[in-house]
């Protein structure tokens, strides 16, 4: 027998119809299927009959709709998942996006940008992964961070005695929100936009990258913490992929010949989107090679792919 | 304004009522709330009016009911989560429990015992955690594993050149299922129930522990991979906690004075259940101390607490 299906059957009985007789007629059909029956009679007001198949009934937690707190933030691969969110900490619209910081009992505060779970206070695994998972030596290095407004990457790198870290974040309000509510992630590095070995520019990274490329400035590491690879696997308009390629091309231009470019990719299940991204890597102005790693970021509730890209050695 | 609530309003109109007039009367109410309106008219058959508040409408993935594959395995703290399960690999009832092995696209095969997600092929983090997270030296040590039928712990420990590992698993069918379908987890260690440095006993661990205690046998490590701490935080009947305490007491009896006992606890959100467990630790026949660690096990979709317990040093 196939899995039981969920069906609601309505019977509109004429005034003179005998409900009990009708019910008896139906019973044999369900009983043939080996289903257990439970009938509730409300005097002359009708019947509620439930039929349960032999594997029993599995009760799922209900979806709570209309609450003041939205606990449902589907994964990138479109699965329904419920978070243990118990508080809205911050909820503002910036000129660029909706910025939410919600409190999860187990993950701490979670930054959600326009509906996408970005980073929670539990997610050091994300920051480590996008920095090369502890395999890089940042001492005395020149580093460029694109995005990264939550401050997690900046905070971890400045601990490693770099020469200079430049972070380019377009949205002052992300910094403002995280400064207040994601302290566990970034420490106090965002309290000042300038420190001994770092500076934060509140700017669109495209003109900054163009300026650096024009000036011939080069970095040992470029870390792209901007938007995720587009979820769509069939870009109707090429613009999203063109934007990604523009960022990649400009990043390669400001990357030293032996430098490394790190970025997050997508969830491991969106294989077509990942292939499309890898296709873009083959279409840059200079030949590159890449590796990828699958990482478990606690608050994502799905495995995530991170990329390392470098310039192919000159022959 | 509070979050929009989900409401369905039915209006039964008398035969002579003018639907359009009624609709107009209602419109002003919703428009006052700043809601956007979209009205569909089916000739003279009625209206469908949808009102969306200014934050727009959030669409959630639907719950798929009645499928041949059950993708919903709620977390221990009762949240609704959907897995990316695409295949039922194994589904059998043993004399002790229902044993399912389901294939997840991202986590690989997942072992589910009587509805509880036990271990997936992605979950080396679980095995590492319950072995002390790489901080222990198992060389030449005597180890006792309670449960562990998936073979994950056994497989990892035999790599570390122990003196002897004894694993006591009650359910031959768990071993049989995992032997076939969880190969990534256990390697080939379950192919034989006896090896150079290990033996697997298909027995209830209670009489085995009693026998060992009676014989005065002692182990360097006891790893309890049996059932989780009961989810219930108010044990109506003491038996579950008494069972847990019996296992703990017997384990302490076969543990060397400087030995260590490892076990999984529960999800981090079930704080009352965790406290109740810790209370039991204060009621054993000998004084013990403990530490705990919070670990992200990929397929669990919630953070998990692991315990290390040891005998208090004699004064």
Coordinates of C-alpha atoms in Angstrom, one line a residue:
Chain A
X1 CA 0.0 0.0 0.0
X2 CA 1.3 3.5 -0.8
X3 CA 1.9 6.0 1.9
X4 CA -1.3 7.3 3.5
X5 CA -2.4 10.5 1.9
X6 CA -3.9 13.4 3.8
X7 CA -7.5 13.8 2.7
X8 CA -10.4 15.8 4.1
X9 CA -13.8 14.5 3.0
X10 CA -16.8 16.7 3.3
X11 CA -20.3 15.2 3.1
X12 CA -23.3 17.5 2.8
X13 CA -26.3 15.5 3.9
X14 CA -29.9 16.3 3.1
X15 CA -32.1 17.2 6.0
X16 CA -33.7 13.8 6.0
X17 CA -30.6 11.7 5.4
X18 CA -29.6 9.4 8.2
X19 CA -26.0 10.2 9.1
X20 CA -25.4 6.9 10.9
X21 CA -26.4 4.9 7.9
X22 CA -24.1 6.9 5.6
X23 CA -21.2 6.5 8.1
X24 CA -21.7 2.7 8.2
X25 CA -21.5 2.6 4.4
X26 CA -18.2 4.4 4.4
X27 CA -16.7 2.4 7.3
X28 CA -16.2 -0.7 5.2
X29 CA -14.1 1.2 2.7
X30 CA -11.6 2.4 5.2
X31 CA -11.7 -0.9 7.2
X32 CA -10.7 -2.8 4.1
X33 CA -7.5 -0.7 4.1
X34 CA -6.7 -2.0 7.6
X35 CA -7.2 1.5 9.1
X36 CA -8.1 2.0 12.8
X37 CA -11.2 4.0 13.4
X38 CA -12.2 6.5 16.0
X39 CA -15.6 8.1 15.7
X40 CA -16.9 11.1 17.7
X41 CA -20.6 11.8 17.7
X42 CA -21.9 15.3 18.6
X43 CA -25.5 14.2 19.4
X44 CA -27.5 15.1 16.3
X45 CA -25.0 17.6 15.1
X46 CA -22.7 15.3 13.1
X47 CA -19.8 13.0 13.3
X48 CA -16.0 13.3 13.3
X49 CA -14.4 10.0 12.1
X50 CA -10.7 9.7 12.0
X51 CA -9.0 6.8 10.3
X52 CA -5.4 6.0 11.0
X53 CA -3.4 3.5 9.0
X54 CA -1.4 0.8 10.6
X55 CA 1.9 2.7 10.8
X56 CA 0.2 5.1 13.1
X57 CA 0.0 8.8 12.8
X58 CA 3.0 11.1 13.0
X59 CA 2.4 14.4 14.5
X60 CA 4.4 17.3 13.3
X61 CA 4.9 20.6 15.2
X62 CA 2.4 23.1 13.8
X63 CA 3.5 26.1 11.7
X64 CA 2.8 29.1 13.9
X65 CA 1.4 31.8 11.7
X66 CA 0.8 35.4 12.6
X67 CA 3.2 35.6 15.5
X68 CA 5.1 38.7 16.3
X69 CA 8.3 36.8 15.7
X70 CA 9.0 35.0 12.5
X71 CA 10.7 31.7 13.2
X72 CA 10.7 30.3 9.6
X73 CA 13.7 31.1 7.4
X74 CA 13.9 28.5 4.6
X75 CA 17.3 27.2 3.6
X76 CA 18.9 28.2 0.3
X77 CA 17.8 24.9 -1.1
X78 CA 14.2 25.7 -0.3
X79 CA 13.5 23.5 2.8
X80 CA 11.2 24.6 5.5
X81 CA 13.1 25.0 8.8
X82 CA 12.0 26.5 12.0
X83 CA 14.5 28.5 14.2
X84 CA 14.4 28.8 18.0
X85 CA 14.0 32.6 17.7
X86 CA 12.6 34.3 20.7
X87 CA 13.3 38.0 20.2
X88 CA 13.5 40.6 17.5
X89 CA 16.6 42.6 18.4
X90 CA 16.8 44.9 15.4
X91 CA 14.7 45.4 12.3
X92 CA 15.4 48.4 10.0
X93 CA 15.4 49.1 6.3
X94 CA 18.6 50.7 5.0
X95 CA 18.7 52.3 1.5
X96 CA 20.1 48.9 0.4
X97 CA 18.3 46.1 2.2
X98 CA 16.2 45.0 5.1
X99 CA 18.4 44.4 8.2
X100 CA 17.2 42.1 10.9
X101 CA 19.0 40.8 13.9
X102 CA 17.0 38.1 15.6
X103 CA 17.9 36.2 18.8
X104 CA 18.1 32.5 18.7
X105 CA 18.3 30.6 21.9
X106 CA 21.1 28.3 20.7
X107 CA 22.9 30.4 18.0
X108 CA 22.8 33.8 19.7
X109 CA 22.0 36.8 17.6
X110 CA 21.5 36.1 13.9
X111 CA 22.0 38.8 11.2
X112 CA 19.4 38.4 8.4
X113 CA 19.8 40.6 5.3
X114 CA 16.8 40.8 3.1
X115 CA 15.6 37.4 4.3
X116 CA 18.9 35.6 4.0
X117 CA 20.5 34.2 7.1
X118 CA 24.0 35.8 7.0
X119 CA 25.8 35.0 10.2
X120 CA 25.1 34.2 13.8
X121 CA 27.2 34.6 16.9
X122 CA 27.7 30.8 16.9
X123 CA 29.2 30.9 13.4
X124 CA 33.0 31.2 13.9
X125 CA 33.1 28.2 11.4
X126 CA 32.0 30.6 8.7
X127 CA 34.6 33.2 9.4
X128 CA 37.3 30.6 9.7
X129 CA 36.3 29.0 6.4
X130 CA 36.3 32.3 4.4
X131 CA 39.8 33.0 5.8
X132 CA 41.2 29.7 4.5
X133 CA 40.5 27.5 7.6
X134 CA 43.6 28.3 9.6
X135 CA 46.0 27.3 6.8
X136 CA 47.1 30.9 5.9
X137 CA 49.7 33.1 7.5
X138 CA 48.3 36.7 7.7
X139 CA 51.3 38.2 9.4
X140 CA 52.4 41.4 7.6
X141 CA 50.0 40.8 4.8
X142 CA 47.9 43.3 2.9
X143 CA 44.3 42.2 3.0
X144 CA 41.1 43.5 1.2
X145 CA 37.7 42.6 2.6
X146 CA 34.6 43.2 0.3
X147 CA 31.5 43.6 2.4
X148 CA 31.9 42.0 5.8
X149 CA 29.8 44.5 7.7
X150 CA 29.2 42.2 10.6
X151 CA 32.9 42.6 11.5
X152 CA 33.6 38.9 12.0
X153 CA 36.4 38.6 9.4
X154 CA 38.0 41.9 10.3
X155 CA 38.0 41.0 14.0
X156 CA 39.7 37.6 13.4
X157 CA 42.3 38.9 11.0
X158 CA 43.5 41.9 13.1
X159 CA 44.4 39.3 15.8
X160 CA 46.9 37.8 13.3
X161 CA 49.1 40.9 13.0
X162 CA 48.5 41.8 9.4
X163 CA 50.3 44.8 7.8
X164 CA 47.0 46.4 6.7
X165 CA 43.4 45.3 6.3
X166 CA 41.0 47.4 4.2
X167 CA 37.4 46.6 4.5
X168 CA 34.9 48.1 2.0
X169 CA 31.3 47.9 3.3
X170 CA 28.5 49.8 1.5
X171 CA 25.9 49.8 4.3
X172 CA 26.6 51.9 7.3
X173 CA 23.4 50.6 8.9
X174 CA 24.7 47.0 8.9
X175 CA 27.8 48.2 10.8
X176 CA 25.6 50.2 13.2
X177 CA 23.3 47.2 13.9
X178 CA 26.1 44.7 14.3
X179 CA 28.1 47.2 16.4
X180 CA 25.3 47.1 19.0
X181 CA 24.1 43.5 18.7
X182 CA 26.8 41.2 17.3
X183 CA 29.5 42.0 19.8
X184 CA 30.3 38.4 20.3
X185 CA 31.2 38.2 16.6
X186 CA 33.4 41.2 16.1
X187 CA 34.7 42.1 19.5
X188 CA 35.2 45.8 19.5
X189 CA 36.9 46.3 16.2
X190 CA 34.0 48.1 14.6
X191 CA 33.9 50.7 17.4
X192 CA 36.4 52.7 15.3
X193 CA 36.5 52.7 11.5
X194 CA 40.3 53.1 11.7
X195 CA 42.9 51.2 13.8
X196 CA 46.6 50.6 13.8
X197 CA 46.4 47.9 11.1
X198 CA 42.9 48.4 9.5
X199 CA 40.6 50.9 7.9
X200 CA 36.9 50.5 7.1
X201 CA 35.6 52.4 4.0
X202 CA 31.8 53.0 3.8
X203 CA 31.6 52.8 0.1
X204 CA 30.4 50.7 -2.9
X205 CA 33.3 48.3 -3.5
X206 CA 33.2 48.5 -7.3
X207 CA 34.6 52.1 -7.7
X208 CA 37.1 51.3 -4.9
X209 CA 38.3 48.2 -6.7
X210 CA 38.5 50.2 -10.0
X211 CA 40.5 52.9 -8.3
X212 CA 42.9 50.4 -6.7
X213 CA 43.3 48.6 -10.1
X214 CA 44.0 51.9 -11.8
X215 CA 46.6 52.8 -9.1
X216 CA 48.2 49.3 -9.4
X217 CA 47.6 48.5 -5.8
X218 CA 47.9 44.8 -4.9
X219 CA 46.8 42.6 -2.0
X220 CA 48.0 39.3 -0.6
X221 CA 44.4 38.3 0.1
X222 CA 41.1 39.4 -1.2
X223 CA 38.1 38.1 0.8
X224 CA 34.7 38.5 -0.9
X225 CA 32.0 38.5 1.8
X226 CA 29.4 40.1 -0.4
X227 CA 26.2 38.5 -1.6
X228 CA 25.8 34.8 -2.1
X229 CA 25.9 33.2 -5.6
X230 CA 22.4 33.9 -7.0
X231 CA 20.0 31.1 -6.0
X232 CA 18.6 31.0 -9.5
X233 CA 20.2 28.4 -11.7
X234 CA 18.9 29.9 -14.9
X235 CA 19.8 33.6 -14.9
X236 CA 17.2 35.0 -17.3
X237 CA 19.1 38.2 -17.4
X238 CA 22.8 37.9 -17.4
X239 CA 23.3 40.8 -15.1
X240 CA 23.8 38.9 -11.8
X241 CA 26.5 36.7 -13.2
X242 CA 28.0 39.7 -15.0
X243 CA 28.1 41.5 -11.7
X244 CA 29.8 38.5 -10.1
X245 CA 32.3 38.3 -12.9
X246 CA 33.0 42.0 -12.7
X247 CA 33.8 41.6 -9.0
X248 CA 36.0 38.6 -9.7
X249 CA 37.8 40.3 -12.6
X250 CA 38.5 43.5 -10.5
X251 CA 39.6 41.3 -7.5
X252 CA 42.0 39.4 -9.7
X253 CA 43.4 42.7 -10.9
X254 CA 44.2 43.8 -7.4
X255 CA 45.5 40.4 -6.3
X256 CA 49.2 39.7 -6.2
X257 CA 50.4 36.9 -8.6
X258 CA 50.8 34.6 -5.6
X259 CA 47.8 36.0 -3.7
X260 CA 44.6 34.2 -2.7
X261 CA 40.9 35.1 -3.2
X262 CA 38.4 33.6 -0.7
X263 CA 34.7 33.6 -1.0
X264 CA 31.6 31.7 0.1
X265 CA 29.7 29.9 -2.7
X266 CA 26.4 28.4 -2.0
X267 CA 24.7 25.6 -0.2
X268 CA 26.0 22.2 -1.3
X269 CA 22.7 21.1 -2.7
X270 CA 22.4 23.8 -5.4
X271 CA 24.8 22.1 -7.7
X272 CA 23.7 23.8 -10.8
X273 CA 24.3 27.3 -9.3
X274 CA 27.7 26.1 -8.1
X275 CA 28.6 24.8 -11.6
X276 CA 27.4 28.1 -13.1
X277 CA 29.7 30.0 -10.7
X278 CA 32.6 27.7 -11.6
X279 CA 31.9 28.4 -15.2
X280 CA 32.3 32.1 -14.5
X281 CA 35.8 31.4 -13.1
X282 CA 36.8 30.1 -16.5
X283 CA 35.7 33.3 -18.2
X284 CA 37.9 35.8 -16.3
X285 CA 40.5 38.1 -17.9
X286 CA 43.3 35.9 -16.5
X287 CA 43.4 32.1 -16.1
X288 CA 42.7 31.0 -12.5
X289 CA 42.5 27.8 -10.6
X290 CA 40.3 27.1 -7.6
X291 CA 39.5 24.6 -4.8
X292 CA 36.4 24.2 -2.7
X293 CA 35.6 23.0 0.8
X294 CA 32.3 22.0 2.3
X295 CA 31.8 23.5 5.8
X296 CA 29.1 23.1 8.4
X297 CA 28.0 26.6 9.6
X298 CA 25.8 26.0 12.6
X299 CA 23.0 28.5 12.0
X300 CA 22.6 27.7 8.3
X301 CA 21.0 24.3 8.9
X302 CA 22.6 23.2 5.6
X303 CA 26.2 22.5 4.4
X304 CA 27.9 25.4 2.6
X305 CA 30.6 25.5 -0.1
X306 CA 33.6 27.9 0.2
X307 CA 35.9 28.7 -2.7
X308 CA 39.6 29.6 -2.8
X309 CA 40.7 31.1 -6.2
X310 CA 44.3 31.9 -7.3
X311 CA 46.0 33.0 -10.5
X312 CA 47.5 30.2 -12.6
X313 CA 51.3 30.2 -12.4
X314 CA 52.8 31.9 -15.4
X315 CA 54.5 29.3 -17.6
Chain B
X1 CA 1.4 47.7 14.0
X2 CA 1.6 44.1 15.2
X3 CA 2.6 41.4 12.8
X4 CA -0.1 40.6 10.2
X5 CA -2.2 37.7 11.2
X6 CA -3.5 35.0 8.9
X7 CA -7.2 35.3 8.7
X8 CA -9.8 33.8 6.4
X9 CA -13.1 35.7 6.4
X10 CA -16.2 34.0 5.1
X11 CA -19.2 36.1 4.2
X12 CA -22.5 34.4 3.4
X13 CA -24.6 36.9 1.4
X14 CA -28.4 36.7 1.1
X15 CA -29.6 36.1 -2.5
X16 CA -30.5 39.7 -3.0
X17 CA -27.4 41.2 -1.3
X18 CA -25.2 43.3 -3.6
X19 CA -21.7 41.8 -3.3
X20 CA -20.0 44.9 -4.7
X21 CA -21.5 47.2 -2.1
X22 CA -20.5 44.9 0.7
X23 CA -17.0 44.7 -0.7
X24 CA -16.7 48.5 -0.8
X25 CA -17.8 48.7 2.8
X26 CA -15.0 46.3 3.8
X27 CA -12.3 47.9 1.7
X28 CA -12.0 51.0 3.8
X29 CA -11.2 48.9 6.9
X30 CA -8.3 47.2 5.2
X31 CA -7.1 50.3 3.4
X32 CA -6.9 52.1 6.8
X33 CA -4.3 49.5 7.7
X34 CA -2.2 50.5 4.7
X35 CA -2.7 47.2 3.0
X36 CA -2.4 46.7 -0.7
X37 CA -5.5 45.2 -2.3
X38 CA -6.0 42.8 -5.2
X39 CA -9.6 41.8 -6.1
X40 CA -10.6 39.1 -8.5
X41 CA -14.2 39.0 -9.7
X42 CA -15.7 35.8 -11.1
X43 CA -18.6 37.4 -13.0
X44 CA -21.6 37.0 -10.7
X45 CA -20.1 34.1 -8.8
X46 CA -18.3 36.1 -6.2
X47 CA -15.1 37.9 -5.3
X48 CA -11.6 36.9 -4.1
X49 CA -10.0 39.9 -2.4
X50 CA -6.5 39.6 -1.0
X51 CA -5.0 42.2 1.2
X52 CA -1.3 42.3 1.8
X53 CA 0.4 44.5 4.4
X54 CA 3.2 46.8 3.6
X55 CA 6.0 44.3 4.5
X56 CA 4.7 42.1 1.7
X57 CA 3.8 38.4 1.9
X58 CA 6.3 35.8 2.9
X59 CA 5.8 32.5 1.1
X60 CA 6.9 29.4 3.0
X61 CA 7.7 26.1 1.3
X62 CA 4.6 23.8 1.7
X63 CA 4.6 20.8 4.0
X64 CA 4.5 17.8 1.7
X65 CA 2.2 15.3 3.2
X66 CA 1.5 11.7 2.0
X67 CA 4.8 11.3 0.1
X68 CA 6.5 7.9 0.0
X69 CA 9.5 9.6 1.8
X70 CA 9.1 11.3 5.1
X71 CA 11.3 14.5 5.1
X72 CA 10.2 15.9 8.4
X73 CA 12.2 14.8 11.5
X74 CA 11.5 17.4 14.2
X75 CA 14.5 18.4 16.4
X76 CA 14.8 17.3 20.0
X77 CA 13.5 20.7 21.1
X78 CA 10.4 20.3 19.0
X79 CA 11.1 22.5 16.0
X80 CA 9.8 21.6 12.5
X81 CA 12.6 20.9 10.2
X82 CA 12.6 19.4 6.7
X83 CA 15.5 17.2 5.5
X84 CA 16.7 16.8 1.9
X85 CA 15.9 13.1 2.0
X86 CA 15.5 11.5 -1.4
X87 CA 15.5 7.8 -0.7
X88 CA 14.5 5.2 1.9
X89 CA 17.5 2.9 2.1
X90 CA 16.5 0.6 4.9
X91 CA 13.4 0.4 7.0
X92 CA 12.9 -2.6 9.4
X93 CA 11.5 -3.3 12.9
X94 CA 13.9 -5.1 15.2
X95 CA 12.7 -6.6 18.5
X96 CA 13.9 -3.4 20.1
X97 CA 13.2 -0.5 17.8
X98 CA 12.3 0.8 14.3
X99 CA 15.5 1.1 12.3
X100 CA 15.5 3.5 9.3
X101 CA 18.4 4.5 7.1
X102 CA 17.4 7.4 4.9
X103 CA 19.5 9.1 2.3
X104 CA 20.0 12.8 2.5
X105 CA 21.6 14.6 -0.4
X106 CA 23.9 16.6 1.8
X107 CA 24.4 14.5 4.9
X108 CA 24.6 11.0 3.1
X109 CA 22.9 8.1 4.8
X110 CA 21.2 8.9 8.1
X111 CA 20.5 6.3 10.8
X112 CA 17.1 7.0 12.5
X113 CA 16.2 4.8 15.5
X114 CA 12.5 4.9 16.5
X115 CA 12.2 8.4 15.0
X116 CA 15.4 9.9 16.5
X117 CA 18.1 11.1 14.1
X118 CA 21.1 9.1 15.5
X119 CA 24.0 9.6 13.1
X120 CA 24.7 10.5 9.5
X121 CA 27.7 9.8 7.3
X122 CA 28.5 13.6 7.6
X123 CA 28.7 13.4 11.4
X124 CA 32.3 12.7 12.3
X125 CA 31.9 15.7 14.6
X126 CA 29.6 13.5 16.8
X127 CA 32.1 10.6 16.9
X128 CA 35.0 13.0 17.7
X129 CA 33.0 14.7 20.4
X130 CA 32.0 11.5 22.2
X131 CA 35.7 10.4 22.1
X132 CA 36.9 13.6 23.9
X133 CA 37.5 15.8 20.8
X134 CA 41.0 14.7 20.1
X135 CA 42.4 15.4 23.5
X136 CA 42.7 11.8 24.6
X137 CA 45.5 9.3 24.0
X138 CA 43.9 5.9 23.3
X139 CA 47.2 4.1 22.7
X140 CA 47.3 0.8 24.7
X141 CA 44.1 1.7 26.6
X142 CA 41.2 -0.5 27.6
X143 CA 38.0 0.9 26.2
X144 CA 34.3 -0.1 26.7
X145 CA 31.6 1.2 24.3
X146 CA 28.0 0.9 25.3
X147 CA 25.8 0.8 22.2
X148 CA 27.5 2.3 19.2
X149 CA 25.9 -0.1 16.7
X150 CA 26.6 2.2 13.8
X151 CA 30.3 1.4 14.3
X152 CA 31.5 5.0 14.1
X153 CA 33.3 5.1 17.5
X154 CA 34.7 1.7 17.1
X155 CA 36.1 2.5 13.7
X156 CA 37.8 5.7 14.9
X157 CA 39.3 4.2 18.1
X158 CA 40.8 1.1 16.5
X159 CA 42.8 3.5 14.3
X160 CA 44.5 4.8 17.5
X161 CA 46.1 1.5 18.5
X162 CA 44.2 0.8 21.7
X163 CA 45.0 -2.3 23.8
X164 CA 41.4 -3.6 23.6
X165 CA 38.0 -2.2 22.7
X166 CA 34.9 -4.0 23.9
X167 CA 31.6 -2.9 22.3
X168 CA 28.3 -4.1 23.7
X169 CA 25.4 -3.5 21.3
X170 CA 22.0 -5.1 22.0
X171 CA 20.6 -4.9 18.5
X172 CA 22.1 -7.2 15.8
X173 CA 19.8 -5.6 13.2
X174 CA 21.3 -2.1 13.7
X175 CA 24.7 -3.6 13.0
X176 CA 23.4 -5.5 10.0
X177 CA 21.8 -2.3 8.5
X178 CA 24.8 -0.1 9.2
X179 CA 27.2 -2.8 7.9
X180 CA 25.4 -2.5 4.5
X181 CA 24.5 1.2 4.3
X182 CA 26.8 3.3 6.7
X183 CA 30.1 2.1 5.3
X184 CA 31.4 5.7 5.2
X185 CA 31.0 5.9 9.0
X186 CA 32.5 2.6 10.2
X187 CA 34.9 1.6 7.4
X188 CA 35.0 -2.2 7.5
X189 CA 35.4 -2.7 11.3
X190 CA 31.9 -4.2 11.6
X191 CA 32.6 -6.8 8.9
X192 CA 34.0 -9.0 11.7
X193 CA 32.7 -9.0 15.3
X194 CA 36.3 -9.7 16.5
X195 CA 39.6 -8.2 15.5
X196 CA 43.2 -7.9 16.8
X197 CA 42.2 -5.2 19.3
X198 CA 38.4 -5.3 19.5
X199 CA 35.4 -7.5 20.1
X200 CA 31.7 -6.8 19.6
X201 CA 29.2 -8.4 22.0
X202 CA 25.6 -8.6 20.9
X203 CA 24.2 -8.3 24.4
X204 CA 22.2 -6.1 26.7
X205 CA 24.9 -4.0 28.4
X206 CA 23.4 -4.1 31.9
X207 CA 24.3 -7.8 32.7
X208 CA 27.6 -7.3 30.9
X209 CA 28.4 -4.3 33.1
X210 CA 27.3 -6.3 36.2
X211 CA 29.5 -9.2 35.3
X212 CA 32.5 -6.9 34.7
X213 CA 31.9 -5.1 38.0
X214 CA 31.7 -8.4 39.8
X215 CA 34.9 -9.6 38.2
X216 CA 36.6 -6.4 39.1
X217 CA 37.4 -5.5 35.5
X218 CA 38.4 -1.9 34.9
X219 CA 38.6 0.3 31.8
X220 CA 40.5 3.5 31.0
X221 CA 37.5 4.8 29.0
X222 CA 33.8 4.0 29.1
X223 CA 31.9 5.6 26.2
X224 CA 28.1 5.6 26.5
X225 CA 26.5 5.8 23.1
X226 CA 23.1 4.5 24.2
X227 CA 19.9 6.4 24.3
X228 CA 19.8 10.2 24.7
X229 CA 18.7 11.8 27.9
X230 CA 14.9 11.5 28.1
X231 CA 13.3 14.4 26.3
X232 CA 10.8 14.7 29.1
X233 CA 11.8 17.2 31.7
X234 CA 9.3 15.9 34.2
X235 CA 9.8 12.2 34.5
X236 CA 6.4 11.0 35.8
X237 CA 7.8 7.7 36.6
X238 CA 11.3 7.6 37.9
X239 CA 12.3 4.6 35.8
X240 CA 14.0 6.4 32.9
X241 CA 16.3 8.4 35.2
X242 CA 16.8 5.3 37.4
X243 CA 17.9 3.4 34.3
X244 CA 20.3 6.2 33.4
X245 CA 21.6 6.2 37.0
X246 CA 22.0 2.5 36.9
X247 CA 24.1 2.7 33.7
X248 CA 26.2 5.5 35.3
X249 CA 26.7 3.7 38.6
X250 CA 27.8 0.5 36.8
X251 CA 30.0 2.4 34.4
X252 CA 31.8 4.1 37.3
X253 CA 32.3 0.7 38.9
X254 CA 34.2 -0.6 35.9
X255 CA 36.1 2.7 35.4
X256 CA 39.6 3.1 36.6
X257 CA 40.2 5.8 39.3
X258 CA 41.8 8.0 36.7
X259 CA 39.5 6.9 33.8
X260 CA 37.1 8.9 31.8
X261 CA 33.4 8.4 30.9
X262 CA 32.1 10.1 27.8
X263 CA 28.5 10.4 26.7
X264 CA 26.2 12.6 24.6
X265 CA 23.7 14.6 26.6
X266 CA 20.9 16.4 24.8
X267 CA 20.2 19.4 22.6
X268 CA 21.4 22.6 24.2
X269 CA 17.9 24.1 24.4
X270 CA 16.5 21.4 26.7
X271 CA 18.1 23.0 29.7
X272 CA 15.8 21.4 32.2
X273 CA 16.5 17.9 30.9
X274 CA 20.2 18.8 31.1
X275 CA 19.9 19.9 34.7
X276 CA 18.0 16.8 35.6
X277 CA 20.8 14.7 34.1
X278 CA 23.4 16.7 36.0
X279 CA 21.4 16.1 39.2
X280 CA 21.7 12.4 38.6
X281 CA 25.5 12.8 38.5
X282 CA 25.4 14.1 42.0
X283 CA 23.5 10.9 43.2
X284 CA 25.9 8.2 42.1
X285 CA 27.5 5.7 44.5
X286 CA 30.8 7.6 44.3
X287 CA 31.5 11.3 44.0
X288 CA 32.2 12.5 40.4
X289 CA 33.0 15.7 38.5
X290 CA 32.0 16.5 35.0
X291 CA 32.6 19.0 32.2
X292 CA 30.4 19.6 29.1
X293 CA 31.0 20.8 25.6
X294 CA 28.6 22.2 23.0
X295 CA 29.1 20.7 19.5
X296 CA 27.6 21.2 16.1
X297 CA 26.7 17.8 14.6
X298 CA 25.8 18.6 11.0
X299 CA 22.7 16.4 10.5
X300 CA 21.1 17.3 13.9
X301 CA 20.1 20.8 12.9
X302 CA 20.6 21.8 16.5
X303 CA 23.6 22.2 18.9
X304 CA 24.3 19.2 21.1
X305 CA 25.8 18.9 24.6
X306 CA 28.4 16.2 25.3
X307 CA 29.6 15.2 28.8
X308 CA 32.9 14.0 30.3
X309 CA 32.5 12.5 33.7
X310 CA 35.4 11.3 36.0
X311 CA 35.8 10.1 39.6
X312 CA 36.7 12.8 42.1
X313 CA 40.3 12.4 43.3
X314 CA 40.5 10.7 46.6
X315 CA 41.6 13.1 49.4

